[in-house]
Coordinates of C-alpha atoms and ligand atoms in Angstrom, one line a residue:
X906 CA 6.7 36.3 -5.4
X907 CA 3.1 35.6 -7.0
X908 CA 2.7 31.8 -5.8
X909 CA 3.3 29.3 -8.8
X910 CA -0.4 27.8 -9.9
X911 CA -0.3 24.9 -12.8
X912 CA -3.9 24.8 -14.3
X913 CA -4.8 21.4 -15.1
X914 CA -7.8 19.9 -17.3
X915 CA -7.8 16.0 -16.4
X916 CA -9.6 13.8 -18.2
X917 CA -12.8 13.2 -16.9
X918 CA -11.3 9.5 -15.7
X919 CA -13.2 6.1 -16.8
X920 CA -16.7 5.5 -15.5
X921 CA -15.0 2.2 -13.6
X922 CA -12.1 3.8 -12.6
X923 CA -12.0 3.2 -8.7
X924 CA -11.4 5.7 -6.4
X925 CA -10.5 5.0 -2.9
X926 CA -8.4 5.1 0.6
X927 CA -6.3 2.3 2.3
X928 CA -5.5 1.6 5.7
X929 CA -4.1 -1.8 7.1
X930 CA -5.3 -4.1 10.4
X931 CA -2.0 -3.6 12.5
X932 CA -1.6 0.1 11.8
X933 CA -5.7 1.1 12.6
X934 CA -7.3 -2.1 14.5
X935 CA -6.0 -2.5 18.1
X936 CA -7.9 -5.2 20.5
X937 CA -5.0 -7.4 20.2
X938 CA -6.4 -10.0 22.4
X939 CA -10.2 -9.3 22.0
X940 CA -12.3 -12.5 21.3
X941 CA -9.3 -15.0 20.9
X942 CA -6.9 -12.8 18.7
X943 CA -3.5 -14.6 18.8
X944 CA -0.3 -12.7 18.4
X945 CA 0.9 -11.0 15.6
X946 CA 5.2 -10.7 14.6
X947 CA 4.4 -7.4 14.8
X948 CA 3.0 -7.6 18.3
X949 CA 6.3 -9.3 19.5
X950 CA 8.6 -6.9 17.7
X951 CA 6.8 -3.8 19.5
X952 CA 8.3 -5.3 22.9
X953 CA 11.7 -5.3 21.6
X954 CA 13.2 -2.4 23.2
X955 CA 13.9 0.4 20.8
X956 CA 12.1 -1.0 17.7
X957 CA 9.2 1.7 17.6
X958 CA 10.9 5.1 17.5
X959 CA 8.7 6.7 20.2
X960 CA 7.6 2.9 21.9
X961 CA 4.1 2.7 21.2
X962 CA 3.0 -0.6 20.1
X963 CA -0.3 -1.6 18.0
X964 CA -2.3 -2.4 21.5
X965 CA -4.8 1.0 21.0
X966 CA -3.9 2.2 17.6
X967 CA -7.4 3.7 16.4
X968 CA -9.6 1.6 18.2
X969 CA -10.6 0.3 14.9
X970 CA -11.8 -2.8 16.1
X971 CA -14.6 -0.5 18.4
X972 CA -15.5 2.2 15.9
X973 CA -15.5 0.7 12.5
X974 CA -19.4 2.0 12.1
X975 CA -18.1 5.4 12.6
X976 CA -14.9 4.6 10.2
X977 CA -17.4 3.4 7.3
X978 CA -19.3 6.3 7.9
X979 CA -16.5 8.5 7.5
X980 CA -15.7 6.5 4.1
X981 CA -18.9 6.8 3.0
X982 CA -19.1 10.9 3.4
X983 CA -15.8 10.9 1.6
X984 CA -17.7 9.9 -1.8
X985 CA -15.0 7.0 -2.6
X986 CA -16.1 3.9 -4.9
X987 CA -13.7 1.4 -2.9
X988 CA -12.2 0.6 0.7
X989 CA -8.6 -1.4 0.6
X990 CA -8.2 -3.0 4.1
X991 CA -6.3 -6.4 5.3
X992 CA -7.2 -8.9 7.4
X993 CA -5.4 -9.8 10.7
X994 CA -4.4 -13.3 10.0
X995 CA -3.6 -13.8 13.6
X996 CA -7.0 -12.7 14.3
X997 CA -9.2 -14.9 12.2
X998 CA -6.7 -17.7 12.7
X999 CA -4.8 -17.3 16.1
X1000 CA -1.7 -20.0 15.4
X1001 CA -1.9 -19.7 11.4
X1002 CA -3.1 -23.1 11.3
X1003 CA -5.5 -25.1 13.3
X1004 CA -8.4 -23.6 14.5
X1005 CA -10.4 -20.8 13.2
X1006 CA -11.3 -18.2 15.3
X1007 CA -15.2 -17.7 14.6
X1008 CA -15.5 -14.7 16.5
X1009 CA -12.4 -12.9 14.3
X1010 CA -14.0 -14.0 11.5
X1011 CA -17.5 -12.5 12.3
X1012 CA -15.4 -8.7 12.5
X1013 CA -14.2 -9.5 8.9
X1014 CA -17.8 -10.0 7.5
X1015 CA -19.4 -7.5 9.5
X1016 CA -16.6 -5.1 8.2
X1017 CA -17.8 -6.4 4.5
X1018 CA -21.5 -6.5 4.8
X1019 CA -21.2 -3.2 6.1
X1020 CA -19.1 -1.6 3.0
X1021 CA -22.0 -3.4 0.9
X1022 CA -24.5 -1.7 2.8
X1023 CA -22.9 1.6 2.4
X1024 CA -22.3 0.8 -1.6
X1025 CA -18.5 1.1 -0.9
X1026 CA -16.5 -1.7 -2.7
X1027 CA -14.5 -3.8 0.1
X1028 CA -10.5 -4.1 -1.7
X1029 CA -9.2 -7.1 0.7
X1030 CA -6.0 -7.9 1.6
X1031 CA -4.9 -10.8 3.0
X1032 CA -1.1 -10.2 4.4
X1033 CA -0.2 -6.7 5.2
X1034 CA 2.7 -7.8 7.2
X1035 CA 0.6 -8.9 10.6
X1036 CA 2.1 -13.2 10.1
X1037 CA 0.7 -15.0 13.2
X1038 CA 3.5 -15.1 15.9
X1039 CA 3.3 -18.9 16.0
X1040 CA 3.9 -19.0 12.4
X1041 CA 7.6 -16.8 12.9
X1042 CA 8.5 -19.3 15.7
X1043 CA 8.3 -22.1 12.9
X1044 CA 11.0 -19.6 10.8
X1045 CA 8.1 -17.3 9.7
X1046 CA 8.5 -16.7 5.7
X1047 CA 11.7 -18.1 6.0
X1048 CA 10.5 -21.7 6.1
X1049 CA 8.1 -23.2 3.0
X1050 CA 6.0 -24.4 5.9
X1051 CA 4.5 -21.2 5.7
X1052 CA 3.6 -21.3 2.1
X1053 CA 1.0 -23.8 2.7
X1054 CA -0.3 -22.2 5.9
X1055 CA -0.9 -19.0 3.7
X1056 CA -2.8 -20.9 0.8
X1057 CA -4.6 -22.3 3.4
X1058 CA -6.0 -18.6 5.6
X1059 CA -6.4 -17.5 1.4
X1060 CA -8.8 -20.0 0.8
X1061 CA -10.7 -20.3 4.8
X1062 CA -11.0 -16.2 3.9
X1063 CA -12.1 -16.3 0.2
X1064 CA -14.9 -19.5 1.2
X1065 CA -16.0 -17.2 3.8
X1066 CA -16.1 -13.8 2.2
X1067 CA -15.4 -14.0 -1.7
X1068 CA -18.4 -14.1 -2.8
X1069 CA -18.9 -10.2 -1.5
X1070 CA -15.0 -8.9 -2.3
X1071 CA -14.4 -6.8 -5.0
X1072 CA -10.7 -7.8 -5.3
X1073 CA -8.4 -10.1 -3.3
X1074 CA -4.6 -9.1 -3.0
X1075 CA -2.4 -11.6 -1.9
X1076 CA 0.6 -9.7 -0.2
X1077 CA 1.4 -5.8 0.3
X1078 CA 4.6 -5.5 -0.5
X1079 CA 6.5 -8.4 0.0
X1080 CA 9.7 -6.6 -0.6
X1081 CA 9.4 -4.7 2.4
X1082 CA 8.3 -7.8 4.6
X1083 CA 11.7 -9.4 3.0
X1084 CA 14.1 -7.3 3.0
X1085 CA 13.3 -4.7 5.6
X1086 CA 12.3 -7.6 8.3
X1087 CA 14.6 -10.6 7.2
X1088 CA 18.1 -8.6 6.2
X1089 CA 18.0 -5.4 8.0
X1090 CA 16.0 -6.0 10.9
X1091 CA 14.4 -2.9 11.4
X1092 CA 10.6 -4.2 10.8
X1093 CA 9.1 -7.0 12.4
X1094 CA 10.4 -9.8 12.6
X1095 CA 13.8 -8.1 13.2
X1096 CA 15.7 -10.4 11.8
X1097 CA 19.2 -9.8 9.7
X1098 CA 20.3 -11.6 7.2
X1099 CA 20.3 -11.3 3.9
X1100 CA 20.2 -15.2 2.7
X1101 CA 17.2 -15.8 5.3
X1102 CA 15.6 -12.4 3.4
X1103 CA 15.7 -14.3 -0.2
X1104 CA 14.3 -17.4 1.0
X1105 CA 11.7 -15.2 3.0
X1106 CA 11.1 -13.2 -0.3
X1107 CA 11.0 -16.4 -2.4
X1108 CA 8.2 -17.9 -0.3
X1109 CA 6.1 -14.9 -0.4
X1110 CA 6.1 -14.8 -4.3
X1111 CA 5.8 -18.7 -4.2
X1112 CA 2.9 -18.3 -1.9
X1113 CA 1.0 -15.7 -4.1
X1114 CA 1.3 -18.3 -7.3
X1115 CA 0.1 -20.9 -5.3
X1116 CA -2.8 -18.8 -3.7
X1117 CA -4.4 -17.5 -6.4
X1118 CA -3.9 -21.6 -8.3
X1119 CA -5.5 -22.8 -5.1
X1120 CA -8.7 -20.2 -5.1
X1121 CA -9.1 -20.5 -8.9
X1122 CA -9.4 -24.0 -8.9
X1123 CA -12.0 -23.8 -6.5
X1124 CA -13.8 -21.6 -8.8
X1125 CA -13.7 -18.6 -7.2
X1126 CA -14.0 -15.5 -9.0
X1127 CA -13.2 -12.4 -7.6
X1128 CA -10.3 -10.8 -8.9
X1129 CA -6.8 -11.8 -7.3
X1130 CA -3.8 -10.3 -7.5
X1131 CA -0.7 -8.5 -5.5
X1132 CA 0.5 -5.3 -4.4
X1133 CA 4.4 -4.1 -5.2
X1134 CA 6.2 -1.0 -3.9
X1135 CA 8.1 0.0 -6.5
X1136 CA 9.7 3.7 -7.6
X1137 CA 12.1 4.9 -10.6
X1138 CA 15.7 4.0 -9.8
X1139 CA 17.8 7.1 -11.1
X1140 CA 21.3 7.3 -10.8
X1141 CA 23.2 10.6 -9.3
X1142 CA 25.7 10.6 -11.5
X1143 CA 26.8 9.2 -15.3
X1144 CA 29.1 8.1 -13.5
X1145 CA 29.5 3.9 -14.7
X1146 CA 29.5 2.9 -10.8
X1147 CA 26.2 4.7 -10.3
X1148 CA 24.7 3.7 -13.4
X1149 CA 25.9 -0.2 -12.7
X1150 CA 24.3 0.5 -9.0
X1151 CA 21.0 1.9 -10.6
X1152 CA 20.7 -1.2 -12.2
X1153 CA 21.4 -3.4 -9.1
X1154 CA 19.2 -1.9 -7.1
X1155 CA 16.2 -1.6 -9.8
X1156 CA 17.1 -5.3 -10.3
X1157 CA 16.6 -5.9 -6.6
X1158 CA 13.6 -3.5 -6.2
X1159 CA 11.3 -4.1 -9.1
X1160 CA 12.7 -6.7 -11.7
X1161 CA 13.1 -9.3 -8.5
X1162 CA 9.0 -9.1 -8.2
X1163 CA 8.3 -8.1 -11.5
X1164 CA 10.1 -10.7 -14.1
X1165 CA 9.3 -13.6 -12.0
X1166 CA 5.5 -12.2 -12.2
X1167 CA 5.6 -11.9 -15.6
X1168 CA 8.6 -13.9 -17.3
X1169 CA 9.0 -17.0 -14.9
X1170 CA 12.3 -16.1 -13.6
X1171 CA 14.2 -14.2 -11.3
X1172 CA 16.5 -11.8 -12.9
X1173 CA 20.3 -13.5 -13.8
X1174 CA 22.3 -10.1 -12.8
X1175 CA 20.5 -10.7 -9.2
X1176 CA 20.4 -13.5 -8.7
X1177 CA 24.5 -13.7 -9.6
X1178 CA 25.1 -10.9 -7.2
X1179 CA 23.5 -12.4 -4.7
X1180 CA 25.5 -16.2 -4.9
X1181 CA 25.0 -18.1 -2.1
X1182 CA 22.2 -16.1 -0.8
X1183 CA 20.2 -16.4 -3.7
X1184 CA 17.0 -18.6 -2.5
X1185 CA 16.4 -22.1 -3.4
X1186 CA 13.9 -22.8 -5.8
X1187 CA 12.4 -26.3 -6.3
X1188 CA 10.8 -27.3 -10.1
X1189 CA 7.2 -25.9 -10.6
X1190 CA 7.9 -23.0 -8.4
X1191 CA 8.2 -20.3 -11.0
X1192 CA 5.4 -21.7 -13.5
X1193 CA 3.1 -21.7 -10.1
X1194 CA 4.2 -17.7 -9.3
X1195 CA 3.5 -16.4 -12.7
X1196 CA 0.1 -18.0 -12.6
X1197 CA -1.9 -15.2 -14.1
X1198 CA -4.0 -12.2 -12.4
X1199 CA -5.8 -10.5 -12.7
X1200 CA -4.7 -6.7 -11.8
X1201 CA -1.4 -5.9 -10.0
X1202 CA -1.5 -3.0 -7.1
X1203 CA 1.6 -0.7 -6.8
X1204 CA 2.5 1.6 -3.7
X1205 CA 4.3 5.0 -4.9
X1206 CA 5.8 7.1 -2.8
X1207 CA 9.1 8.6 -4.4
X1208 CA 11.6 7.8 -6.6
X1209 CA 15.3 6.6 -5.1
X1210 CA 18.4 8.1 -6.5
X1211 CA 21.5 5.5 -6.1
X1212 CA 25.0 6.8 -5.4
X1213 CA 27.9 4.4 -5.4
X1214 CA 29.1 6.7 -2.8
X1215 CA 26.6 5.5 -0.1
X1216 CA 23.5 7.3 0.6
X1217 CA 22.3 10.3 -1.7
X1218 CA 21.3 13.5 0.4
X1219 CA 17.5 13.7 -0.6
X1220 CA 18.2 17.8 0.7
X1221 CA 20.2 18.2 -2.6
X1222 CA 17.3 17.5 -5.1
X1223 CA 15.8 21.0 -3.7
X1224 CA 12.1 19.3 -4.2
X1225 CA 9.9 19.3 -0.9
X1226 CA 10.6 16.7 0.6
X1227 CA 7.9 15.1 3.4
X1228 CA 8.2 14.3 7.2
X1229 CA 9.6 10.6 6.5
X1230 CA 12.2 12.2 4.2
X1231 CA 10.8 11.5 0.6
X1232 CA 11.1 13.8 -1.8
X1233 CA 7.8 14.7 -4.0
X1234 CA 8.4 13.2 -7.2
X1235 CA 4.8 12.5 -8.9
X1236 CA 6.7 12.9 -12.5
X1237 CA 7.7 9.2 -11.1
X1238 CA 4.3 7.6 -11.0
X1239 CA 4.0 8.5 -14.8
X1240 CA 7.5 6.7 -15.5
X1241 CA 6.8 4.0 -13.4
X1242 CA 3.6 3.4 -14.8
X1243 CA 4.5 3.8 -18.8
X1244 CA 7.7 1.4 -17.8
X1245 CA 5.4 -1.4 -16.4
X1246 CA 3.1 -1.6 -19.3
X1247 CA 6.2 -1.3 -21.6
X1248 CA 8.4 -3.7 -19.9
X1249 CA 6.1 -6.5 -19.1
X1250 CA 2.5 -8.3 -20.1
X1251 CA 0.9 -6.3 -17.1
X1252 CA -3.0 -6.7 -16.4
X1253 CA -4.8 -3.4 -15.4
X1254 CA -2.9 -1.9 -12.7
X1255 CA -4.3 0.2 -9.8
X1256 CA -2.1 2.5 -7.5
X1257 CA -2.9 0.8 -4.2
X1258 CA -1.2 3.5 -2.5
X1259 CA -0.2 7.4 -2.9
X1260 CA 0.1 10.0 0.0
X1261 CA 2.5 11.7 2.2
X1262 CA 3.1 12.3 5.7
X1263 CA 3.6 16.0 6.7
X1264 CA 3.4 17.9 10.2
X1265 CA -0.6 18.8 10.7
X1266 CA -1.6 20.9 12.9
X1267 CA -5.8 20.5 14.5
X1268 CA -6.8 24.4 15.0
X1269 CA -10.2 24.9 15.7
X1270 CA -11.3 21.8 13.9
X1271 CA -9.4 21.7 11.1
X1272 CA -6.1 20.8 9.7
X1273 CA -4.8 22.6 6.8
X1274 CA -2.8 19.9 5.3
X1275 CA -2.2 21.7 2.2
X1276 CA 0.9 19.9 1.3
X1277 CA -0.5 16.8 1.3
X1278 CA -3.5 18.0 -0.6
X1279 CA -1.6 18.9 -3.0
X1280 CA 0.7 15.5 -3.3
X1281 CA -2.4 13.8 -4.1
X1282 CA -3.3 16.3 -6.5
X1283 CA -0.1 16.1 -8.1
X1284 CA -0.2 12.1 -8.3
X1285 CA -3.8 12.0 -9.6
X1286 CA -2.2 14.0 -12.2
X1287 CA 0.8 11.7 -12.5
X1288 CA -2.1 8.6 -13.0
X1289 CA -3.8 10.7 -15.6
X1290 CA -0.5 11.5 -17.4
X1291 CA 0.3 7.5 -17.8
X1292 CA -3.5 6.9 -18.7
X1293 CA -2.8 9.1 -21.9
X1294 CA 0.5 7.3 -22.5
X1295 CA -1.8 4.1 -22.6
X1296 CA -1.4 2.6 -20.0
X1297 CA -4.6 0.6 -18.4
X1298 CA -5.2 2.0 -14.9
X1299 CA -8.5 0.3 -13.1
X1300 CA -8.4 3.0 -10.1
X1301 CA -6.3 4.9 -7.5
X1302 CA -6.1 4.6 -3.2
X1303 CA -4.9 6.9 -1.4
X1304 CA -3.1 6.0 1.9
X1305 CA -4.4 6.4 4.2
X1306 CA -7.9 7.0 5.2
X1307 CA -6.7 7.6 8.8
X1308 CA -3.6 8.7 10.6
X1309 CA -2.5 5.8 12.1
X1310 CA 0.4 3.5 13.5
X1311 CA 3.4 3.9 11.4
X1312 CA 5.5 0.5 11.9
X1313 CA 9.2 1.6 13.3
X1314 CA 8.0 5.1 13.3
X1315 CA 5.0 4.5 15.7
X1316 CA 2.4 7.6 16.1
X1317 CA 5.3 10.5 15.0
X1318 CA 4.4 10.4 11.5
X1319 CA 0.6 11.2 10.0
X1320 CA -0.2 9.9 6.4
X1321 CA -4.1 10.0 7.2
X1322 CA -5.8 12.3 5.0
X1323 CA -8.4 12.2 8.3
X1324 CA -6.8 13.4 11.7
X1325 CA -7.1 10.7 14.4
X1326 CA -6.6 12.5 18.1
X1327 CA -5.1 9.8 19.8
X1328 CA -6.3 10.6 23.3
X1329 CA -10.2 11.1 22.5
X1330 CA -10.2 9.1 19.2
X1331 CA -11.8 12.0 17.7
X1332 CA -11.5 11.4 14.0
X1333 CA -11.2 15.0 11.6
X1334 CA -11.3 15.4 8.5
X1335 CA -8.3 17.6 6.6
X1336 CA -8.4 19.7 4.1
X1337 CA -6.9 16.9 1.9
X1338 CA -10.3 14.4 2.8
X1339 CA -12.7 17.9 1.8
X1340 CA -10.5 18.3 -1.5
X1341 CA -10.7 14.4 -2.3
X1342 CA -14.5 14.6 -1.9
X1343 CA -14.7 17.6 -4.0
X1344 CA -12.6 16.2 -7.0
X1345 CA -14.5 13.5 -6.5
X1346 CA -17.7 14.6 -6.6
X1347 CA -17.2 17.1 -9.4
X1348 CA -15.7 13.6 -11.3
X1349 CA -19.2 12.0 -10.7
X1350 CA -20.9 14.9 -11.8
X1351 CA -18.8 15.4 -15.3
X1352 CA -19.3 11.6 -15.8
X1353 CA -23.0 12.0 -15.6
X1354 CA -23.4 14.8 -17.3
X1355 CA -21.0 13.3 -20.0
X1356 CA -19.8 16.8 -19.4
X1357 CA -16.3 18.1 -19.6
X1358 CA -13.6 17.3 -17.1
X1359 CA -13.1 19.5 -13.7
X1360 CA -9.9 21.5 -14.1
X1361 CA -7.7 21.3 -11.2
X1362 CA -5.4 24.0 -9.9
X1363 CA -2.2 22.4 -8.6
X1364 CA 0.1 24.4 -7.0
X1365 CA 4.0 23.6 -6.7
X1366 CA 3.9 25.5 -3.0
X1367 CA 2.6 24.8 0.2
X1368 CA -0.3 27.4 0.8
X1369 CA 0.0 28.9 -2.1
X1370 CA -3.5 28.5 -4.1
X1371 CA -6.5 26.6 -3.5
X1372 CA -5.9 22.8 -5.4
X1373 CA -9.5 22.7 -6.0
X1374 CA -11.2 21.2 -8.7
X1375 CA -12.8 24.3 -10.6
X1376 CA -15.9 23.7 -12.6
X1377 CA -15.0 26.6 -15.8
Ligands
LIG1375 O1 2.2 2.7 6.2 C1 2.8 2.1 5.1 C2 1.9 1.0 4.6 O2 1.6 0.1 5.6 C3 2.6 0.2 3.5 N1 3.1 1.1 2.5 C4 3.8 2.3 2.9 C5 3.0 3.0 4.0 C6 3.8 4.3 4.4 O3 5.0 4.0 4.9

């Protein structure tokens, strides 16, 4: 069978779109004690026995901390505009309040000035999940305590380094810190109960609000705003239980974030379905959450298809589906995207995450990842697709830059698009980082030339054909 090629003329994408690649403290840093780092949830949750699928624990991860010269370097070769990264709280302020840790902070700037240096834009985050362990003995999100200490490390962060950040998000994904650590326990801080999730979630969102008030009336003005995982909810069936499920779980997934972001309110069919657990809110909360942004960040990795039945079999869809189980769905960026610009007032929105793991293989120096090449390809696609539906996108991350830790899935799963051996710390590029910096060079060169866009060959099968960008 001849393989399947789609030829593809994107549009030579806006001269400030941003173009970039993601990684997180916990997952790439290590050094968790180095120069007065306190502990992190997810430092404690490690130790719990059976947490981390194959044990490891954040202590080495990439040696981040050590090599970030060689890291920026590495970003720098690939050709990207932009670098998203978070800061350790724990590591910059040990307890999550009280004293500053001036040598945690020095990594931070160092980190930025050398981005600057390399003209790569530094895309910070402040909470990718990492809370100070101090902070989860106090109830962690759970408690509004919390809230304050977060407005707090948002402004001691932004008075240090705003002046050089491209963009500030508040939160990555506060659904997953929520609802995956507070009511089903499998992420840090392992905790299970749904009530204690919705307070957790509300304090996150309340937080944001009150972060970006906080920093704006200080006069600050790098862009703020937050990052939401979010995918297509489609039911399996017609059936009304499915449908009525769809809508639950969208309700839960996106329109829980989304319409408090946007509308000042969480949505009534959720917050009626969840009764007693739904989270107390005090007056001014929701007008201080849906303070505006100034761009909003989503993570795309699949769409979710909802059975009342219990669990849909992902094998049934027949797609390829990756080594965390996903199927490849990039038709469900485009929906996602034309939805949020239909559905709500949205300011320009950036996907602050797309890739895949898969099974690499390092032969002779090189990894032919070709599957995960072409996911990107595919999403970049998907982005472009939305773009000519109108929607505003400001730019596009892949995750991640490196292989790295993988929460409750430790080292088994790779989403780098550059191989990290974990015994030499030799870092390699894939065939998916020499692809990005081809279609990303051959974008520069069409915008300069004011020329026409590359054409990309996607293919539909692993291996099949080169998902190059071809200059005709
Ligand atoms: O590795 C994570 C990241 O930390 C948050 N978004 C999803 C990624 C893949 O699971």
């Amino acid at each position: 069978m001849p393989a399947q090629a789609i030829y593809r003329r994107l549009p030579r994408f806006p001269d400030e779109f941003v173009w970039g690649v993601a990684t997180s403290a916990f997952q790439i840093e290590g050094a968790p004690t180095l120069d007065g780092k306190g502990p992190s949830i997810w430092d404690t949750f490690c130790r719990q026995p059976g947490a981390i699928a194959d044990g490891s624990n954040g202590d080495v991860a990439c040696e981040h901390v050590r090599r970030w010269q060689e890291d920026l370097d590495l970003i720098k070769d690939l050709g990207v505009d932009a670098y998203r990264f978070s800061v350790s709280w724990p590591r910059v302020r040990p307890g999550g309040s009280g004293a500053w840790n001036a040598k945690g902070l020095d990594f931070y700037e160092q980190l930025v000035d050398g981005l600057l240096a390399r003209d790569i834009k530094p895309y910070l985050t402040l909470n990718h999940w990492d809370l100070p362990d101090e902070l989860q003995q106090q109830g962690g999100w759970a408690s509004r305590d919390t809230v304050h200490r977060f407005v707090e490390y948002a402004q001691g962060i932004t008075q240090r380094l705003g002046d050089r950040l491209a963009s500030i998000t508040t939160h990555n994904e506060p659904w997953v810190i929520a609802v995956l650590g507070y009511e089903t326990g499998i992420f840090a801080p392992g905790i299970k109960d749904r009530a204690t999730a919705m307070q957790a979630t509300h304090h996150l969102m309340l937080s944001h609000g009150l972060a970006v008030q906080a920093l704006r009336a200080e006069g600050h003005a790098t862009p703020l705003g937050i990052v939401l995982n979010l995918s297509p909810m489609h039911a399996a069936t017609d059936a009304p239980q499915d449908l009525e499920k769809t809508r639950l779980e969208d309700g839960r997934l996106l329109r829980w974030y989304m319409d408090p972001l946007f509308k000042g309110a969480y949505p009534d069919d959720v917050v009626a379905y969840l009764g007693d657990d739904a989270p107390t809110v005090q007056s001014g909360d929701m007008a201080a959450i849906s303070t505006p942004m100034d761009f909003l960040g989503v993570n795309y990795y699949s769409r979710s298809v909802i059975s009342a039945q219990g669990p849909w079999d992902v094998n049934s869809s027949g797609r390829e589906i990756t080594d965390m189980g996903w199927e490849v769905y990039p038709e469900g960026l485009t929906e996602l995207l034309v939805r949020m610009h239909r559905d709500y007032p949205v300011p320009p929105l950036y996907v602050t995450e797309n890739g895949g793991a898969f099974k690499d293989h390092l032969q002779d120096g090189r990894v032919h990842d070709h599957q995960r090449r072409d996911f990107i390809a595919r999403h970049i696609s998907a982005v472009a697709d939305a773009m000519e539906q109108g929607v505003h996108m400001a730019g596009y991350m892949v995750w991640s830059l490196l292989d790295n830790f993988e929460w409750a899935s430790g080292f088994e799963k790779r989403f780098g698009i550059v191989h990290v051996d974990y015994t030499t710390q030799c870092r390699t590029l894939k065939d998916s980082a020499l692809w990005y910096r081809d279609f990303l060079r051959a974008q520069k060169a069409a915008r300069q030339n004011r020329g026409p866009a590359p054409t990309m060959v996607l293919s539909n099968q692993h291996n099949a054909v080169a998902a190059a960008p071809v200059q005709d």
